[in-house]
Coordinates of N, CA and C in Angstrom, one line a residue:
Chain A
A949 N -6.7 8.5 15.6 CA -6.6 7.5 14.4 C -6.0 8.3 13.3
Q950 N -5.1 7.7 12.5 CA -4.5 8.4 11.4 C -5.4 8.3 10.2
S951 N -5.4 9.3 9.4 CA -6.2 9.3 8.2 C -5.6 10.2 7.0
V952 N -5.9 9.9 5.8 CA -5.4 10.6 4.7 C -6.4 10.9 3.7
T953 N -6.4 12.2 3.2 CA -7.3 12.7 2.2 C -6.7 13.1 1.0
Q954 N -7.1 12.6 -0.2 CA -6.7 13.0 -1.4 C -7.9 13.7 -2.1
P955 N -7.9 15.1 -2.2 CA -9.2 15.8 -2.5 C -9.5 15.5 -3.9
D956 N -8.5 15.2 -4.8 CA -8.9 15.2 -6.2 C -9.0 13.6 -6.6
I957 N -10.2 13.2 -7.1 CA -10.4 11.8 -7.5 C -9.7 11.6 -8.9
H958 N -9.8 12.6 -9.7 CA -9.3 12.4 -11.0 C -8.7 13.7 -11.6
I959 N -7.5 13.7 -12.2 CA -6.8 14.9 -12.7 C -6.4 14.6 -14.1
T960 N -6.6 15.6 -15.0 CA -6.3 15.3 -16.4 C -5.3 16.5 -16.7
V961 N -4.1 16.1 -17.3 CA -3.1 17.2 -17.6 C -2.6 16.8 -19.1
S962 N -2.1 17.7 -19.8 CA -1.5 17.6 -21.0 C 0.0 17.2 -20.9
E963 N 0.5 16.3 -21.7 CA 1.9 15.9 -21.7 C 2.8 17.1 -21.7
G964 N 3.8 17.2 -20.8 CA 4.7 18.3 -20.7 C 4.3 19.3 -19.7
A965 N 3.1 19.2 -19.2 CA 2.6 20.2 -18.2 C 3.0 19.8 -16.9
S966 N 3.1 20.7 -15.9 CA 3.4 20.4 -14.6 C 2.2 19.8 -13.9
L967 N 2.5 19.1 -12.8 CA 1.5 18.3 -12.0 C 1.7 18.5 -10.5
E968 N 0.6 18.7 -9.8 CA 0.5 18.6 -8.4 C -0.6 17.8 -7.9
L969 N -0.4 16.9 -7.1 CA -1.4 16.1 -6.6 C -1.5 16.3 -5.0
R970 N -2.6 16.5 -4.5 CA -2.7 17.0 -3.1 C -2.9 15.8 -2.2
C971 N -2.4 15.9 -1.0 CA -2.5 14.9 0.1 C -2.6 15.7 1.4
N972 N -3.6 15.4 2.2 CA -3.6 16.0 3.6 C -3.7 14.8 4.4
Y973 N -3.0 14.9 5.6 CA -3.1 13.7 6.5 C -3.4 14.2 7.9
S974 N -3.9 13.3 8.7 CA -4.2 13.5 10.1 C -3.4 12.5 10.9
Y975 N -2.6 13.0 11.8 CA -1.8 12.0 12.6 C -1.4 12.8 13.9
G976 N -1.3 12.2 15.0 CA -1.0 13.0 16.2 C 0.4 13.3 16.4
A977 N 1.3 12.5 15.8 CA 2.7 12.9 16.0 C 3.3 13.1 14.7
T978 N 4.7 13.1 14.6 CA 5.4 13.2 13.3 C 5.1 12.0 12.5
P979 N 4.5 12.2 11.3 CA 4.1 11.0 10.5 C 5.3 10.6 9.6
Y980 N 5.1 9.3 9.2 CA 5.9 8.9 8.1 C 5.1 9.0 6.8
L981 N 5.5 9.5 5.8 CA 4.6 9.8 4.6 C 5.1 9.2 3.4
F982 N 4.2 8.6 2.5 CA 4.7 7.9 1.3 C 3.8 8.2 0.2
W983 N 4.3 8.2 -1.0 CA 3.5 8.2 -2.2 C 3.8 6.9 -3.0
Y984 N 2.7 6.3 -3.4 CA 2.8 5.0 -4.3 C 2.1 5.3 -5.5
V985 N 2.4 4.5 -6.6 CA 1.8 4.7 -7.8 C 1.4 3.2 -8.2
Q986 N 0.2 3.2 -8.8 CA -0.4 1.9 -9.3 C -0.9 2.0 -10.8
S987 N -0.2 1.3 -11.6 CA -0.6 1.3 -13.0 C -1.6 0.2 -13.2
P988 N -2.5 0.3 -14.2 CA -3.5 -0.8 -14.3 C -3.0 -2.2 -14.2
G989 N -3.6 -3.0 -13.4 CA -3.2 -4.4 -13.2 C -1.9 -4.7 -12.5
Q990 N -1.4 -3.6 -11.9 CA -0.1 -3.7 -11.3 C -0.2 -3.5 -9.8
G991 N 1.0 -3.9 -9.1 CA 1.0 -3.6 -7.8 C 1.3 -2.1 -7.4
L992 N 1.6 -1.9 -6.1 CA 1.9 -0.5 -5.7 C 3.4 -0.2 -5.7
Q993 N 3.8 0.7 -6.4 CA 5.3 1.1 -6.5 C 5.6 2.3 -5.7
L994 N 6.6 2.2 -4.8 CA 6.9 3.2 -4.0 C 7.7 4.3 -4.8
L995 N 7.1 5.6 -4.7 CA 7.6 6.7 -5.5 C 8.6 7.5 -4.6
L996 N 8.2 7.7 -3.4 CA 9.1 8.5 -2.5 C 8.6 8.3 -1.1
K997 N 9.4 8.8 -0.1 CA 9.1 8.6 1.3 C 9.6 9.8 2.1
Y998 N 9.0 10.2 3.2 CA 9.4 11.2 4.1 C 9.4 10.6 5.5
F999 N 10.6 10.6 6.3 CA 10.6 10.2 7.6 C 10.9 11.5 8.5
S1000 N 12.0 12.2 8.1 CA 12.4 13.4 8.9 C 13.4 14.1 8.0
G1001 N 13.8 15.3 8.6 CA 14.9 16.0 7.9 C 14.3 16.9 6.8
D1002 N 15.0 17.1 5.7 CA 14.7 17.9 4.6 C 13.2 17.7 4.2
T1003 N 12.4 18.7 4.2 CA 10.9 18.6 3.9 C 10.6 18.4 2.4
L1004 N 11.6 18.7 1.6 CA 11.5 18.5 0.1 C 12.2 17.1 -0.2
V1005 N 11.4 16.2 -0.6 CA 12.1 14.9 -0.8 C 11.9 14.4 -2.3
Q1006 N 13.1 13.8 -2.9 CA 13.0 13.5 -4.2 C 12.8 12.0 -4.3
G1007 N 12.1 11.6 -5.5 CA 11.7 10.2 -5.6 C 12.2 9.8 -6.9
I1008 N 11.6 8.6 -7.4 CA 11.9 8.1 -8.7 C 11.1 8.7 -9.7
K1009 N 11.5 8.5 -11.0 CA 10.7 9.0 -12.1 C 10.5 10.6 -12.2
G1010 N 11.4 11.3 -11.5 CA 11.3 12.7 -11.6 C 10.3 13.3 -10.6
F1011 N 9.7 12.6 -9.8 CA 8.7 13.2 -8.8 C 9.4 13.7 -7.5
E1012 N 8.8 14.6 -6.9 CA 9.1 15.2 -5.6 C 7.9 15.5 -4.8
A1013 N 8.1 15.6 -3.5 CA 7.0 16.0 -2.6 C 7.5 16.8 -1.6
E1014 N 6.6 17.7 -1.1 CA 7.0 18.6 0.0 C 6.2 18.4 1.2
F1015 N 6.8 18.2 2.5 CA 6.0 17.9 3.6 C 5.9 19.3 4.4
K1016 N 4.7 19.7 4.5 CA 4.3 21.0 5.2 C 3.6 20.7 6.5
R1017 N 4.3 20.7 7.6 CA 3.6 20.4 8.9 C 2.5 21.3 9.2
S1018 N 2.6 22.6 9.0 CA 1.6 23.5 9.3 C 0.3 23.3 8.5
Q1019 N 0.3 22.7 7.4 CA -0.8 22.6 6.5 C -1.2 21.0 6.6
S1020 N -0.5 20.2 7.3 CA -0.7 18.8 7.3 C -0.7 18.2 5.9
S1021 N 0.2 18.7 5.0 CA 0.1 18.3 3.7 C 1.4 17.5 3.2
F1022 N 1.3 16.8 2.1 CA 2.4 16.2 1.6 C 2.1 16.1 0.1
N1023 N 2.2 17.1 -0.6 CA 1.7 17.2 -2.0 C 2.9 16.6 -3.0
L1024 N 2.5 15.9 -4.0 CA 3.4 15.4 -4.9 C 3.4 16.3 -6.2
R1025 N 4.6 16.4 -6.7 CA 4.8 17.4 -7.9 C 5.7 16.8 -8.9
K1026 N 5.5 17.2 -10.1 CA 6.4 16.8 -11.2 C 6.4 18.0 -12.2
P1027 N 7.5 18.5 -12.5 CA 7.6 19.6 -13.5 C 7.1 19.4 -14.9
S1028 N 7.3 18.2 -15.4 CA 6.8 17.9 -16.7 C 6.3 16.5 -16.9
V1029 N 5.1 16.3 -17.1 CA 4.5 14.9 -17.1 C 4.7 14.3 -18.3
H1030 N 4.9 13.0 -18.3 CA 5.0 12.2 -19.5 C 3.8 11.3 -19.6
W1031 N 3.5 10.9 -20.8 CA 2.3 10.0 -21.0 C 2.4 8.7 -20.2
S1032 N 3.6 8.2 -19.9 CA 3.8 7.0 -19.1 C 3.4 7.2 -17.6
D1033 N 3.2 8.4 -17.2 CA 2.9 8.8 -15.8 C 1.3 8.5 -15.6
A1034 N 0.6 8.3 -16.5 CA -0.8 8.0 -16.3 C -0.9 6.7 -15.5
A1035 N -1.6 6.8 -14.4 CA -1.8 5.8 -13.4 C -2.6 6.3 -12.3
E1036 N -2.7 5.5 -11.2 CA -3.4 6.0 -9.9 C -2.3 6.2 -8.9
Y1037 N -2.5 7.3 -8.3 CA -1.5 7.7 -7.2 C -2.1 7.7 -5.8
F1038 N -1.4 7.1 -4.9 CA -1.8 7.0 -3.5 C -0.9 7.6 -2.5
C1039 N -1.4 8.4 -1.7 CA -0.7 8.9 -0.6 C -0.9 8.0 0.7
A1040 N 0.1 7.8 1.5 CA -0.2 6.9 2.7 C 0.6 7.5 3.8
V1041 N 0.0 7.3 5.0 CA 0.8 7.8 6.3 C 1.0 6.5 7.1
G1042 N 2.1 6.4 7.7 CA 2.6 5.3 8.5 C 2.9 5.8 9.8
A1043 N 2.4 5.0 10.9 CA 2.7 5.4 12.3 C 4.1 4.9 12.7
G1044 N 4.8 5.8 13.4 CA 6.1 5.5 13.9 C 6.0 5.0 15.3
G1045 N 6.9 5.3 16.1 CA 6.8 4.9 17.5 C 6.8 3.5 17.7
T1046 N 5.8 3.0 18.5 CA 5.6 1.6 18.9 C 4.8 0.8 17.8
S1047 N 4.3 1.6 16.8 CA 3.6 0.9 15.8 C 4.4 0.0 14.9
Y1048 N 3.9 -1.1 14.4 CA 4.6 -2.0 13.5 C 4.5 -1.5 12.1
G1049 N 4.1 -0.3 11.9 CA 4.1 0.2 10.5 C 2.8 0.2 9.7
K1050 N 1.8 -0.1 10.2 CA 0.6 -0.1 9.5 C 0.4 1.2 8.7
L1051 N 0.1 1.1 7.4 CA 0.0 2.3 6.5 C -1.6 2.5 6.3
T1052 N -1.9 3.8 6.3 CA -3.3 4.2 6.1 C -3.2 4.9 4.8
F1053 N -4.0 4.6 3.7 CA -4.0 5.2 2.4 C -5.2 6.1 2.2
G1054 N -4.8 7.0 1.3 CA -5.9 7.9 0.8 C -6.7 7.2 -0.3
Q1055 N -7.7 7.7 -0.8 CA -8.6 7.1 -1.8 C -7.9 7.0 -3.2
G1056 N -6.9 7.7 -3.4 CA -6.3 7.7 -4.6 C -6.7 8.8 -5.6
T1057 N -5.7 9.2 -6.5 CA -6.0 10.2 -7.6 C -5.6 9.6 -8.9
I1058 N -6.6 9.4 -9.8 CA -6.3 8.9 -11.1 C -5.9 10.0 -12.0
L1059 N -4.7 9.8 -12.5 CA -4.1 10.8 -13.5 C -4.2 10.3 -14.9
T1060 N -4.8 11.2 -15.7 CA -4.9 11.0 -17.1 C -4.0 12.0 -17.8
V1061 N -3.3 11.5 -18.8 CA -2.3 12.5 -19.5 C -2.8 12.5 -21.0
H1062 N -3.0 13.7 -21.4 CA -3.5 13.9 -22.8 C -2.1 14.3 -23.6
P1063 N -2.1 13.7 -24.9 CA -1.0 14.0 -25.7 C -0.9 15.4 -26.2
Chain B
E857 N 17.0 -6.3 -8.9 CA 16.5 -5.7 -7.6 C 15.4 -6.6 -7.0
P858 N 15.6 -6.9 -5.7 CA 14.6 -7.9 -5.0 C 13.3 -7.3 -5.0
E859 N 12.3 -8.2 -5.1 CA 10.9 -7.8 -5.1 C 10.0 -8.8 -4.4
V860 N 8.8 -8.4 -4.0 CA 7.8 -9.2 -3.4 C 7.1 -9.9 -4.6
T861 N 6.9 -11.2 -4.3 CA 6.1 -12.0 -5.3 C 4.9 -12.6 -4.6
Q862 N 3.8 -12.7 -5.5 CA 2.6 -13.3 -5.0 C 2.0 -14.3 -5.8
T863 N 1.5 -15.3 -5.4 CA 0.8 -16.3 -6.2 C -0.5 -16.8 -5.5
P864 N -1.6 -17.1 -6.3 CA -1.7 -16.9 -7.8 C -1.9 -15.5 -8.1
S865 N -2.0 -15.0 -9.3 CA -2.3 -13.7 -9.7 C -3.8 -13.5 -9.6
H866 N -4.6 -14.6 -9.9 CA -6.0 -14.5 -9.8 C -6.5 -15.9 -9.3
Q867 N -7.4 -15.8 -8.4 CA -8.0 -17.0 -7.7 C -9.6 -16.8 -7.7
V868 N -10.2 -17.8 -8.3 CA -11.6 -17.7 -8.3 C -12.1 -18.9 -7.4
T869 N -13.0 -18.6 -6.5 CA -13.4 -19.7 -5.6 C -15.0 -19.5 -5.2
Q870 N -15.6 -20.5 -4.7 CA -16.9 -20.5 -4.4 C -17.2 -20.1 -2.9
M871 N -18.2 -19.4 -2.7 CA -18.5 -18.9 -1.4 C -18.5 -20.1 -0.4
G872 N -17.9 -20.0 0.8 CA -17.7 -21.0 1.7 C -16.4 -21.9 1.6
Q873 N -15.7 -21.7 0.5 CA -14.6 -22.4 0.4 C -13.3 -21.7 1.1
E874 N -12.3 -22.4 1.3 CA -11.1 -22.0 1.9 C -10.1 -21.6 0.8
V875 N -9.4 -20.5 1.0 CA -8.4 -20.0 0.0 C -7.1 -19.6 0.8
I876 N -6.0 -19.9 0.2 CA -4.7 -19.6 0.7 C -4.0 -18.8 -0.4
L877 N -3.6 -17.5 0.0 CA -2.9 -16.7 -0.8 C -1.5 -16.7 -0.3
R878 N -0.6 -16.7 -1.3 CA 0.8 -16.9 -0.9 C 1.8 -15.7 -1.4
C879 N 2.7 -15.5 -0.7 CA 3.6 -14.4 -0.8 C 5.0 -14.8 -0.4
V880 N 6.0 -14.2 -1.3 CA 7.4 -14.4 -0.9 C 8.0 -13.0 -0.7
P881 N 8.1 -12.6 0.6 CA 8.7 -11.2 0.8 C 10.1 -11.1 0.4
I882 N 10.6 -9.9 0.4 CA 12.0 -9.7 0.2 C 12.9 -10.3 1.2
S883 N 13.9 -10.9 0.8 CA 14.6 -12.0 1.7 C 15.1 -11.5 3.0
N884 N 15.7 -10.2 3.1 CA 16.2 -9.7 4.3 C 15.2 -8.8 5.1
H885 N 14.0 -9.0 4.7 CA 12.9 -8.1 5.4 C 12.4 -8.9 6.6
L886 N 12.0 -8.2 7.6 CA 11.6 -8.8 8.8 C 10.0 -8.6 9.2
Y887 N 9.4 -7.6 8.5 CA 8.1 -7.3 8.8 C 7.3 -7.5 7.7
F888 N 6.1 -8.2 7.8 CA 5.3 -8.5 6.7 C 3.9 -8.1 7.0
Y889 N 3.2 -7.8 5.8 CA 1.9 -7.2 5.9 C 0.9 -7.8 4.7
W890 N -0.4 -7.7 5.1 CA -1.5 -7.9 4.1 C -2.3 -6.8 4.1
Y891 N -2.7 -6.3 3.0 CA -3.6 -5.3 2.7 C -4.7 -5.8 1.7
R892 N -5.8 -5.2 1.6 CA -6.6 -5.6 0.5 C -7.3 -4.2 -0.2
Q893 N -7.7 -4.4 -1.4 CA -8.4 -3.2 -2.0 C -9.5 -3.9 -2.8
I894 N -10.7 -3.5 -2.2 CA -12.0 -3.8 -2.9 C -12.2 -2.8 -4.1
L895 N -12.7 -3.3 -5.1 CA -12.7 -2.5 -6.4 C -13.4 -1.2 -6.1
G896 N -12.7 -0.1 -6.5 CA -13.1 1.2 -6.4 C -12.9 1.9 -5.0
Q897 N -12.3 1.1 -4.0 CA -12.2 1.6 -2.7 C -10.7 1.8 -2.3
K898 N -10.5 2.2 -1.2 CA -9.1 2.5 -0.7 C -8.4 1.1 -0.5
V899 N -7.1 1.2 -0.5 CA -6.3 0.1 0.0 C -6.4 0.1 1.7
E900 N -6.8 -1.1 2.1 CA -7.0 -1.2 3.6 C -6.0 -2.1 4.1
F901 N -5.5 -1.8 5.3 CA -4.7 -2.7 6.2 C -5.4 -3.8 6.7
L902 N -4.8 -5.0 6.7 CA -5.4 -6.1 7.3 C -4.6 -6.6 8.5
V903 N -3.3 -6.9 8.3 CA -2.5 -7.4 9.5 C -1.0 -7.1 9.2
S904 N -0.3 -7.0 10.3 CA 1.2 -6.9 10.3 C 1.7 -8.3 11.0
F905 N 2.8 -8.7 10.7 CA 3.4 -9.9 11.2 C 4.9 -9.7 11.4
Y906 N 5.4 -10.1 12.7 CA 6.8 -9.9 13.1 C 7.2 -11.0 14.0
N907 N 8.4 -11.6 13.8 CA 8.9 -12.5 14.8 C 7.9 -13.6 15.0
N908 N 7.3 -14.0 14.0 CA 6.4 -15.2 13.9 C 5.0 -15.1 14.6
E909 N 4.7 -13.7 14.7 CA 3.4 -13.6 15.4 C 2.8 -12.3 14.9
I910 N 1.4 -12.2 14.9 CA 0.8 -11.0 14.5 C 1.1 -9.9 15.5
S911 N 1.4 -8.8 15.0 CA 1.7 -7.6 15.7 C 0.7 -6.6 15.8
E912 N -0.1 -6.6 14.7 CA -1.3 -5.7 14.7 C -2.3 -6.1 13.7
K913 N -3.5 -6.0 13.9 CA -4.6 -6.4 13.0 C -5.8 -5.4 13.0
S914 N -6.4 -5.3 11.9 CA -7.6 -4.4 11.8 C -8.8 -5.1 12.1
E915 N -9.9 -4.4 12.2 CA -11.2 -5.1 12.6 C -11.7 -5.9 11.4
I916 N -11.2 -5.7 10.2 CA -11.6 -6.6 9.1 C -11.0 -8.0 9.3
F917 N -9.8 -8.1 10.0 CA -9.1 -9.4 10.2 C -9.8 -10.1 11.4
D918 N -10.9 -10.8 10.9 CA -11.6 -11.5 12.0 C -11.2 -13.0 12.0
D919 N -11.9 -13.8 12.7 CA -11.5 -15.2 12.9 C -11.5 -15.9 11.7
Q920 N -12.1 -15.4 10.5 CA -12.0 -16.2 9.2 C -10.7 -16.1 8.6
F921 N -9.9 -15.0 9.1 CA -8.6 -14.9 8.5 C -7.4 -15.4 9.5
S922 N -6.4 -15.9 8.8 CA -5.2 -16.3 9.5 C -3.9 -16.0 8.6
V923 N -2.8 -15.9 9.3 CA -1.6 -15.7 8.5 C -0.6 -16.6 9.2
E924 N 0.4 -17.0 8.2 CA 1.4 -18.0 8.7 C 2.7 -17.7 7.9
R925 N 3.8 -18.0 8.5 CA 5.1 -18.0 7.9 C 5.6 -19.5 8.0
P926 N 5.1 -20.3 7.1 CA 5.4 -21.7 7.2 C 6.9 -22.1 7.1
D927 N 7.8 -21.3 6.5 CA 9.1 -21.5 6.3 C 9.9 -20.2 6.2
G928 N 11.0 -20.3 5.8 CA 11.9 -19.1 5.8 C 11.6 -18.0 4.7
S929 N 10.7 -18.5 3.8 CA 10.5 -17.6 2.6 C 9.1 -17.2 2.4
N930 N 8.1 -18.1 2.7 CA 6.7 -17.8 2.3 C 6.0 -17.1 3.4
F931 N 5.0 -16.5 3.0 CA 4.0 -15.7 4.1 C 2.6 -15.9 3.5
T932 N 1.7 -16.6 4.2 CA 0.5 -16.8 3.6 C -0.7 -16.2 4.4
L933 N -1.6 -15.9 3.6 CA -2.9 -15.4 4.2 C -4.1 -16.5 3.8
K934 N -4.7 -17.0 4.9 CA -5.8 -18.0 4.7 C -7.1 -17.3 5.1
I935 N -8.1 -17.6 4.2 CA -9.5 -17.3 4.5 C -10.2 -18.5 4.5
R936 N -10.8 -18.8 5.8 CA -11.3 -20.1 6.0 C -12.7 -20.4 5.3
S937 N -13.5 -19.5 5.3 CA -14.8 -19.7 4.6 C -15.1 -18.4 3.9
T938 N -14.9 -18.3 2.6 CA -15.0 -17.1 1.9 C -16.4 -16.6 1.7
K939 N -16.6 -15.3 1.7 CA -17.8 -14.7 1.5 C -17.7 -13.9 0.2
L940 N -18.8 -13.5 -0.3 CA -18.9 -12.7 -1.6 C -18.1 -11.4 -1.3
E941 N -18.2 -10.7 -0.1 CA -17.5 -9.4 0.2 C -16.0 -9.6 0.4
D942 N -15.6 -10.8 0.4 CA -14.1 -11.0 0.4 C -13.4 -10.8 -1.0
S943 N -14.2 -10.6 -2.0 CA -13.8 -10.4 -3.4 C -13.0 -9.0 -3.4
A944 N -11.7 -9.2 -3.7 CA -10.9 -7.9 -3.6 C -9.5 -8.4 -4.1
M945 N -8.7 -7.3 -4.4 CA -7.3 -7.5 -4.6 C -6.5 -7.5 -3.3
Y946 N -5.7 -8.6 -3.0 CA -5.0 -8.7 -1.8 C -3.5 -8.5 -2.1
F947 N -2.9 -7.5 -1.4 CA -1.6 -7.3 -1.5 C -0.7 -7.7 -0.3
C948 N 0.4 -8.3 -0.5 CA 1.4 -8.6 0.4 C 2.4 -7.4 0.4
A949 N 3.0 -7.1 1.6 CA 4.1 -6.1 1.5 C 5.1 -6.6 2.6
S950 N 6.3 -6.1 2.4 CA 7.3 -6.4 3.4 C 8.2 -5.2 3.7
S951 N 8.8 -5.1 4.9 CA 9.7 -3.9 5.2 C 10.9 -4.4 6.0
R952 N 12.0 -3.7 5.8 CA 13.2 -4.1 6.5 C 13.2 -3.9 8.0
D953 N 12.6 -2.7 8.3 CA 12.6 -2.4 9.7 C 11.2 -1.8 10.1
R954 N 10.9 -1.8 11.3 CA 9.6 -1.3 11.8 C 9.4 0.2 11.4
G955 N 8.3 0.5 10.8 CA 7.9 1.9 10.4 C 8.6 2.3 9.1
R956 N 9.4 1.5 8.5 CA 10.2 1.9 7.3 C 9.2 1.6 6.1
E957 N 9.7 2.1 4.9 CA 8.9 1.9 3.6 C 8.6 0.4 3.4
Q958 N 7.4 0.2 2.9 CA 6.9 -1.2 2.6 C 7.0 -1.4 1.1
Y959 N 7.3 -2.5 0.7 CA 7.4 -2.9 -0.7 C 6.3 -3.9 -1.0
F960 N 5.5 -3.6 -2.0 CA 4.4 -4.3 -2.3 C 4.6 -5.3 -3.5
G961 N 3.9 -6.5 -3.3 CA 3.7 -7.4 -4.4 C 2.7 -6.9 -5.5
P962 N 2.7 -7.7 -6.5 CA 1.8 -7.4 -7.6 C 0.2 -7.6 -7.3
G963 N 0.0 -8.4 -6.2 CA -1.4 -8.6 -5.8 C -2.0 -9.9 -6.4
T964 N -2.9 -10.4 -5.5 CA -3.8 -11.5 -6.0 C -5.1 -11.1 -6.1
R965 N -5.8 -11.1 -7.2 CA -7.2 -10.8 -7.3 C -8.0 -12.1 -6.9
L966 N -8.8 -11.9 -6.0 CA -9.7 -13.0 -5.3 C -11.1 -12.7 -5.8
T967 N -11.7 -13.7 -6.5 CA -13.1 -13.5 -6.8 C -13.8 -14.6 -6.2
V968 N -14.8 -14.3 -5.4 CA -15.7 -15.3 -4.7 C -17.1 -15.2 -5.4
T969 N -17.5 -16.4 -5.8 CA -18.8 -16.5 -6.6 C -19.8 -17.2 -5.8

């Protein structure tokens, strides 16, 4: 069964600082990996996705993530955080193959940005 | 930019009542999903739907739940007899192809009293 772990429940950074949110997954084959962001009272917005190919993927809002198969990780990074990045971030793994695309989510990381 | 829409944004119902949550997926998408998020917990998969039938469902999706695509645009989740523990945010999502990225609606907050 697929699973996702986000070790950090809450992270606080200063505006302008760099950011890395951790995500570890468990899946038997090559996973499809996603990062979503949820602002208070809002739905889930897709930040970026990995299916295959280049292991460093670029997303919206200046975010990027790197797939490391050897570490079963898909960490999200941003070189300089803006106050508007404060939100909850979810890593998700999707099953390929014969699956119809069920996503399994991590428990989320709440990002607080200090001015 | 096309988006997934959901109505209502908030639904309050009494225990034992039936509720129908509505979603309009992105128009050229073929795969549809429902997820829920109980306050403070993970987003959980409920069901996937393709070609007018359920393709996969979780153990949460018991006989109290049903889904339907009544016309070419709507996708609904029905809970027949709501329980207190059904209180959650329910998200609809759609995808163009199997296994591709899913686009989520803003959610319906269901409160069962």
